[in-house]
mmCIF file of C-alpha atoms in Angstrom:
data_model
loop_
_atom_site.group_PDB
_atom_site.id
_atom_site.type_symbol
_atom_site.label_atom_id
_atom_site.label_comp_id
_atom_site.label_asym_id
_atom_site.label_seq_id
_atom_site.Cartn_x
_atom_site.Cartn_y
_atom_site.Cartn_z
ATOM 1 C CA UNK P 1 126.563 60.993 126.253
ATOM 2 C CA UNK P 2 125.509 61.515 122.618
ATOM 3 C CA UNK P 3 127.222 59.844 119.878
ATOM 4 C CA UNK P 4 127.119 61.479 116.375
ATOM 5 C CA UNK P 5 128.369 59.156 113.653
ATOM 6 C CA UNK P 6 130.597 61.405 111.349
ATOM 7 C CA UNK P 7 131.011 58.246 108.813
ATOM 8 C CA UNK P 8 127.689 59.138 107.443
ATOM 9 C CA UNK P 9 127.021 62.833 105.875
ATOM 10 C CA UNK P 10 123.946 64.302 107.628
ATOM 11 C CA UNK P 11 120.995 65.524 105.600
ATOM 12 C CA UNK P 12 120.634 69.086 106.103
ATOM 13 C CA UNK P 13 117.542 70.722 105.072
ATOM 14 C CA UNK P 14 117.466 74.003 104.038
ATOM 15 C CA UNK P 15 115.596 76.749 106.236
ATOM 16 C CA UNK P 16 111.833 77.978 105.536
ATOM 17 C CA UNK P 17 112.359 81.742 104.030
ATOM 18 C CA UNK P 18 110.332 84.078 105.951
ATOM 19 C CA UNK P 19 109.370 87.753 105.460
ATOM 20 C CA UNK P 20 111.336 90.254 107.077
ATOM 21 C CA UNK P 21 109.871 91.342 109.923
ATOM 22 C CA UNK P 22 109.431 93.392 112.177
ATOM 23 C CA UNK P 23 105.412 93.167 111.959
ATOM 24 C CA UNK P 24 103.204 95.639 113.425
ATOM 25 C CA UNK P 25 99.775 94.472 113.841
ATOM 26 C CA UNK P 26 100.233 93.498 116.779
ATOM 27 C CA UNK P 27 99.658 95.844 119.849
ATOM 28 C CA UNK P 28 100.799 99.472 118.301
ATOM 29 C CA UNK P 29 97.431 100.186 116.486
ATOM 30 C CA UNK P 30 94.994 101.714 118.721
ATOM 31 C CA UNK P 31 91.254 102.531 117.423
ATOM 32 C CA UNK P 32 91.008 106.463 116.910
ATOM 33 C CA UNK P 33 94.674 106.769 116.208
ATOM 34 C CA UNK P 34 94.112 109.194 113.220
ATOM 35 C CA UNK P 35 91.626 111.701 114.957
ATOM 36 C CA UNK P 36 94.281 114.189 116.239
ATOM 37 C CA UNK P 37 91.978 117.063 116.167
ATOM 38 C CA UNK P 38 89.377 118.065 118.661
ATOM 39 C CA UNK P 39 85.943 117.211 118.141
ATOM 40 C CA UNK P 40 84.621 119.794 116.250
ATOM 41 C CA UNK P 41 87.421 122.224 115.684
ATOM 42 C CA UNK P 42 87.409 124.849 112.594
ATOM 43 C CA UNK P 43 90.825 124.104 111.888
ATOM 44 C CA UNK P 44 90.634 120.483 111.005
ATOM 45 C CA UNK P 45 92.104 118.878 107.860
ATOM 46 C CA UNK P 46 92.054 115.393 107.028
ATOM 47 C CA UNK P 47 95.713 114.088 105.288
ATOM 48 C CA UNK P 48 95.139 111.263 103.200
ATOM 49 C CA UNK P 49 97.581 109.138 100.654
ATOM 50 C CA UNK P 50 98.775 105.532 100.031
ATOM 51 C CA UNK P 51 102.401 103.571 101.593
ATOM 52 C CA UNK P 52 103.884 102.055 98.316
ATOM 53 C CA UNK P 53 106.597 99.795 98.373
ATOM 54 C CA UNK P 54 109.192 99.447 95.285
ATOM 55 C CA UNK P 55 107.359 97.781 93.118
ATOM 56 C CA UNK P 56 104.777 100.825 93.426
ATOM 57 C CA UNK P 57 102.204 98.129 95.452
ATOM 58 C CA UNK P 58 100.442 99.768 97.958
ATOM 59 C CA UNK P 59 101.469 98.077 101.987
ATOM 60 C CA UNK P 60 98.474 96.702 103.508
ATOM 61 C CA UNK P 61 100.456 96.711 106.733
ATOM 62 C CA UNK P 62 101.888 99.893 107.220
ATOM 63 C CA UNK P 63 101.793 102.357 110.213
ATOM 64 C CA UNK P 64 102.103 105.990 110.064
ATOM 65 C CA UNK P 65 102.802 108.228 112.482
ATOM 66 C CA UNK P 66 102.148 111.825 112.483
ATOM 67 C CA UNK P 67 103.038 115.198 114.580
ATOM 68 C CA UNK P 68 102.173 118.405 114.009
ATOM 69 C CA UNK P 69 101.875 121.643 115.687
ATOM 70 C CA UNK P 70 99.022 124.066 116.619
ATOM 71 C CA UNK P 71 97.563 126.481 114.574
ATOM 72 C CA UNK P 72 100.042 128.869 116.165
ATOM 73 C CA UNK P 73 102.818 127.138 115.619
ATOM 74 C CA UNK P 74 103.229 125.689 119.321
ATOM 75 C CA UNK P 75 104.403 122.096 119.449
ATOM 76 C CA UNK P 76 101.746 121.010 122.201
ATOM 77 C CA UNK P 77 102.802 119.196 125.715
ATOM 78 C CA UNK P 78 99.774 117.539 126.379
ATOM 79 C CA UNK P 79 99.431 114.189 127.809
ATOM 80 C CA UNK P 80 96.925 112.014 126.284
ATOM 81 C CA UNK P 81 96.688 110.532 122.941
ATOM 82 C CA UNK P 82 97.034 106.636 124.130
ATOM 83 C CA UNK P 83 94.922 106.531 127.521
ATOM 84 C CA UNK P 84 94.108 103.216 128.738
ATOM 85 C CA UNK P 85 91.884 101.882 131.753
ATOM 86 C CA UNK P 86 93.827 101.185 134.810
ATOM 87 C CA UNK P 87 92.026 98.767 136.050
ATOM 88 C CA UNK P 88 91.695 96.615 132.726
ATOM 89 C CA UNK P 89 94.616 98.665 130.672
ATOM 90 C CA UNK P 90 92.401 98.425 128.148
ATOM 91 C CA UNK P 91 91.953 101.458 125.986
ATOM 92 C CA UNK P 92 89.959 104.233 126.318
ATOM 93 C CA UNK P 93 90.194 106.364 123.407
ATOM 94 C CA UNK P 94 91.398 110.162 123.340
ATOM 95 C CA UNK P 95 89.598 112.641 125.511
ATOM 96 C CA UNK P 96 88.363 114.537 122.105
ATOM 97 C CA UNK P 97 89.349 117.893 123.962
ATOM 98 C CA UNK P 98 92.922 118.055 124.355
ATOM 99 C CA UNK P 99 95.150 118.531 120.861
ATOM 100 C CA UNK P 100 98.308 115.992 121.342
ATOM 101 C CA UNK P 101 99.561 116.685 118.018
ATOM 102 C CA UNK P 102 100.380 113.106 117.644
ATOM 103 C CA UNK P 103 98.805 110.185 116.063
ATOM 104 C CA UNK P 104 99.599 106.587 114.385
ATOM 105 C CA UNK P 105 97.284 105.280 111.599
ATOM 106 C CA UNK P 106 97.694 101.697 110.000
ATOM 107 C CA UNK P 107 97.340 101.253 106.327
ATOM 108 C CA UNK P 108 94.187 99.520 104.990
ATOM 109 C CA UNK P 109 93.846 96.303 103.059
ATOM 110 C CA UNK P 110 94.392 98.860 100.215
ATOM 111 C CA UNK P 111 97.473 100.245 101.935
ATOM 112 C CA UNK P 112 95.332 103.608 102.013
ATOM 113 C CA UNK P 113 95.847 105.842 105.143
ATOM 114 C CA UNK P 114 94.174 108.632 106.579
ATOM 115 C CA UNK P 115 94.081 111.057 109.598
ATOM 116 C CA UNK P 116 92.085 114.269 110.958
ATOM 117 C CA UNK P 117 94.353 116.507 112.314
ATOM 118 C CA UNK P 118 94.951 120.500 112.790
ATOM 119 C CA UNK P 119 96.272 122.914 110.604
ATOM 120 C CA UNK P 120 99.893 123.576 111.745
ATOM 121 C CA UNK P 121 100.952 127.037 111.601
ATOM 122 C CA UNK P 122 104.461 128.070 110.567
ATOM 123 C CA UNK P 123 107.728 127.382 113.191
ATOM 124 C CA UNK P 124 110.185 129.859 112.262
ATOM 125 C CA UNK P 125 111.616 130.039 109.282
ATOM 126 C CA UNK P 126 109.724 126.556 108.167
ATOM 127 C CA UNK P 127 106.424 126.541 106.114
ATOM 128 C CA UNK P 128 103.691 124.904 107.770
ATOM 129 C CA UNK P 129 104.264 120.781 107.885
ATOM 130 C CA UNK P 130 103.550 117.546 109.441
ATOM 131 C CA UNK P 131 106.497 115.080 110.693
ATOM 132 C CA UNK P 132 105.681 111.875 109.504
ATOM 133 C CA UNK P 133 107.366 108.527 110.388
ATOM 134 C CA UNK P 134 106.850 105.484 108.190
ATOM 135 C CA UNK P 135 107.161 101.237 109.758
ATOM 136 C CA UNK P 136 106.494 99.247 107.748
ATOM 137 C CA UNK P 137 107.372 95.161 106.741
ATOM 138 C CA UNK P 138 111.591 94.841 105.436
ATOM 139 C CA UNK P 139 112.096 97.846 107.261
ATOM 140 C CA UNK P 140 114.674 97.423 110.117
ATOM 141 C CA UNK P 141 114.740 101.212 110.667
ATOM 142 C CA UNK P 142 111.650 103.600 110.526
ATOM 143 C CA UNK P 143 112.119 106.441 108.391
ATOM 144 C CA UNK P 144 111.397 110.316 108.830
ATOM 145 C CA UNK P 145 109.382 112.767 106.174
ATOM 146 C CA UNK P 146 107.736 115.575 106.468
ATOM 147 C CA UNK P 147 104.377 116.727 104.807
ATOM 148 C CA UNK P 148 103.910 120.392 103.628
ATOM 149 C CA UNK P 149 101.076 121.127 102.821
ATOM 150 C CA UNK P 150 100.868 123.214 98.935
ATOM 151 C CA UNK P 151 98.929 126.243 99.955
ATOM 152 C CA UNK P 152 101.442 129.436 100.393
ATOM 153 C CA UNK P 153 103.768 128.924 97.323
ATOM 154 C CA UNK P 154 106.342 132.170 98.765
ATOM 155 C CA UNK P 155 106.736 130.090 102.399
ATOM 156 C CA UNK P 156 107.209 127.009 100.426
ATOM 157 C CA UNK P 157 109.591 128.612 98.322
ATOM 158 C CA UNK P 158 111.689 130.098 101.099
ATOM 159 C CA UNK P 159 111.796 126.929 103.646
ATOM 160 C CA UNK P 160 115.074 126.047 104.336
ATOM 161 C CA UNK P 161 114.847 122.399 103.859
ATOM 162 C CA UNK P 162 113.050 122.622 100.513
ATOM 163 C CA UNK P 163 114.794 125.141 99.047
ATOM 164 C CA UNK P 164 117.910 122.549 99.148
ATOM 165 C CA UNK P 165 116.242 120.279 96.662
ATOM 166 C CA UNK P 166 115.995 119.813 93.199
ATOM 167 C CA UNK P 167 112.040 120.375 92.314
ATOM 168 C CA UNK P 168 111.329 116.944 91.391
ATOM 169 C CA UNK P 169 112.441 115.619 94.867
ATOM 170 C CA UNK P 170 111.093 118.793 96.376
ATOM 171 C CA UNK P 171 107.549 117.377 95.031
ATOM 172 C CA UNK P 172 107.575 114.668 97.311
ATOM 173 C CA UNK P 173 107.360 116.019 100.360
ATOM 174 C CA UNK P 174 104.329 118.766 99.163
ATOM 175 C CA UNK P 175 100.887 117.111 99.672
ATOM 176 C CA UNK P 176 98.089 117.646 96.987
ATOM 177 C CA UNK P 177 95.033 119.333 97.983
ATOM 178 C CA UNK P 178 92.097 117.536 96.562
ATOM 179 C CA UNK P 179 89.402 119.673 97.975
ATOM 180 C CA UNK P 180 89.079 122.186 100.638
ATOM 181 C CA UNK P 181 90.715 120.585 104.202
ATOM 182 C CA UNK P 182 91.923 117.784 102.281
ATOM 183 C CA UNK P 183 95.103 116.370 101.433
ATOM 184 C CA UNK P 184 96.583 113.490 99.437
ATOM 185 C CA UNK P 185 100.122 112.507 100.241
ATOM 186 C CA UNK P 186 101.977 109.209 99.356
ATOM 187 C CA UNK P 187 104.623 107.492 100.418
ATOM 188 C CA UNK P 188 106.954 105.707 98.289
ATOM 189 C CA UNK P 189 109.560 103.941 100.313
ATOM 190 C CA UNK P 190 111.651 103.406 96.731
ATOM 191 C CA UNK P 191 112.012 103.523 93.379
ATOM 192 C CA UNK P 192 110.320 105.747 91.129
ATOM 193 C CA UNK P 193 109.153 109.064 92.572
ATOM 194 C CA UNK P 194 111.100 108.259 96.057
ATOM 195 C CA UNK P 195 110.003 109.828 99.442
ATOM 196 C CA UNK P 196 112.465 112.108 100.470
ATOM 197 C CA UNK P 197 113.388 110.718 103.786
ATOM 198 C CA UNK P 198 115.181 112.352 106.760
ATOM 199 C CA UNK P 199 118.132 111.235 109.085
ATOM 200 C CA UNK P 200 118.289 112.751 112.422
ATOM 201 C CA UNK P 201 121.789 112.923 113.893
#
């Protein structure tokens, strides 16, 4: 039996502060995450942008994950994007044939991001985007975007979800086009320029 002595006041250190978690390094990235298109396929673009936090500094440990639809439009239902060795269960790497439509790209040491993916077409009465999904460290929940990209101004103009929002908040979701295929688009989890961010219900 253990005796505590209650005459005396115990010393009670306070506990070490940590960062909130969760942390993703570990296990979710895979190498070749970001090449969504084909090999070779005319209608790859590359999206391209920075995760800021805040304080506007850029995450070096963010993850990003991205789905899009064919050129047509179709969501696809291929199997594929994360094959792995059943032997070893090591990975393999993406057949470079099939288009999954999905991918998940970590943020650099510069909290820089970037994938090759296909251009979607147009679902209904949407204009052409990319669902995003954002993890990232202090974030208990992931969060939800979407990334239009600028180039038809009338089907931008008459989506449903961006015709809802006040321009400067509409801006957010609209990626930049830098040069021909390619697209900046950041992510700012607060502050400043906010993300609009979706909730699914």
């Amino acid at each position: 039996m253990t005796h505590i002595d209650t005459s005396r006041p115990e010393t009670v250190l306070p506990t070490p502060s940590h960062t909130v978690g969760p942390f993703y390094g570990y296990a979710l990235p895979f190498p070749g995450g970001g090449d969504i298109a084909p090999v070779g396929h005319p209608d790859t673009l590359t999206l391209q942008g920075y995760v800021y936090d805040g304080a506007g500094t850029p995450l070096p440990d963010a993850f990003v994950e991205l789905w899009g639809a064919d050129p047509d439009g179709n969501v696809p239902d291929v199997d594929g994007s994360i094959r792995r060795d059943p032997a070893t269960g090591g990975y393999l790497g993406r057949n470079g044939v099939e288009f999954t439509g999905w991918g998940r790209v970590q943020t650099d040491a510069n909290g820089h991001w970037y994938a090759r993916t296909l251009r979607p077409g147009a679902r209904g009465r949407s204009a052409p985007y990319v669902s995003a999904c954002v993890f990232a460290r202090g974030l208990l929940v992931h969060l939800f975007t979407r990334i239009y990209l600028p180039d038809d101004a009338a089907a931008l103009a008459a989506d449903p979800l961006l015709s809802r929002l006040p321009q400067a908040r509409r801006d957010t979701l609209i990626a930049a086009g830098r040069r021909e295929g390619t697209y900046r688009f950041d992510i700012r989890l607060q502050g400043e320029g906010e993300t609009v961010f979706l909730e699914f219900q």
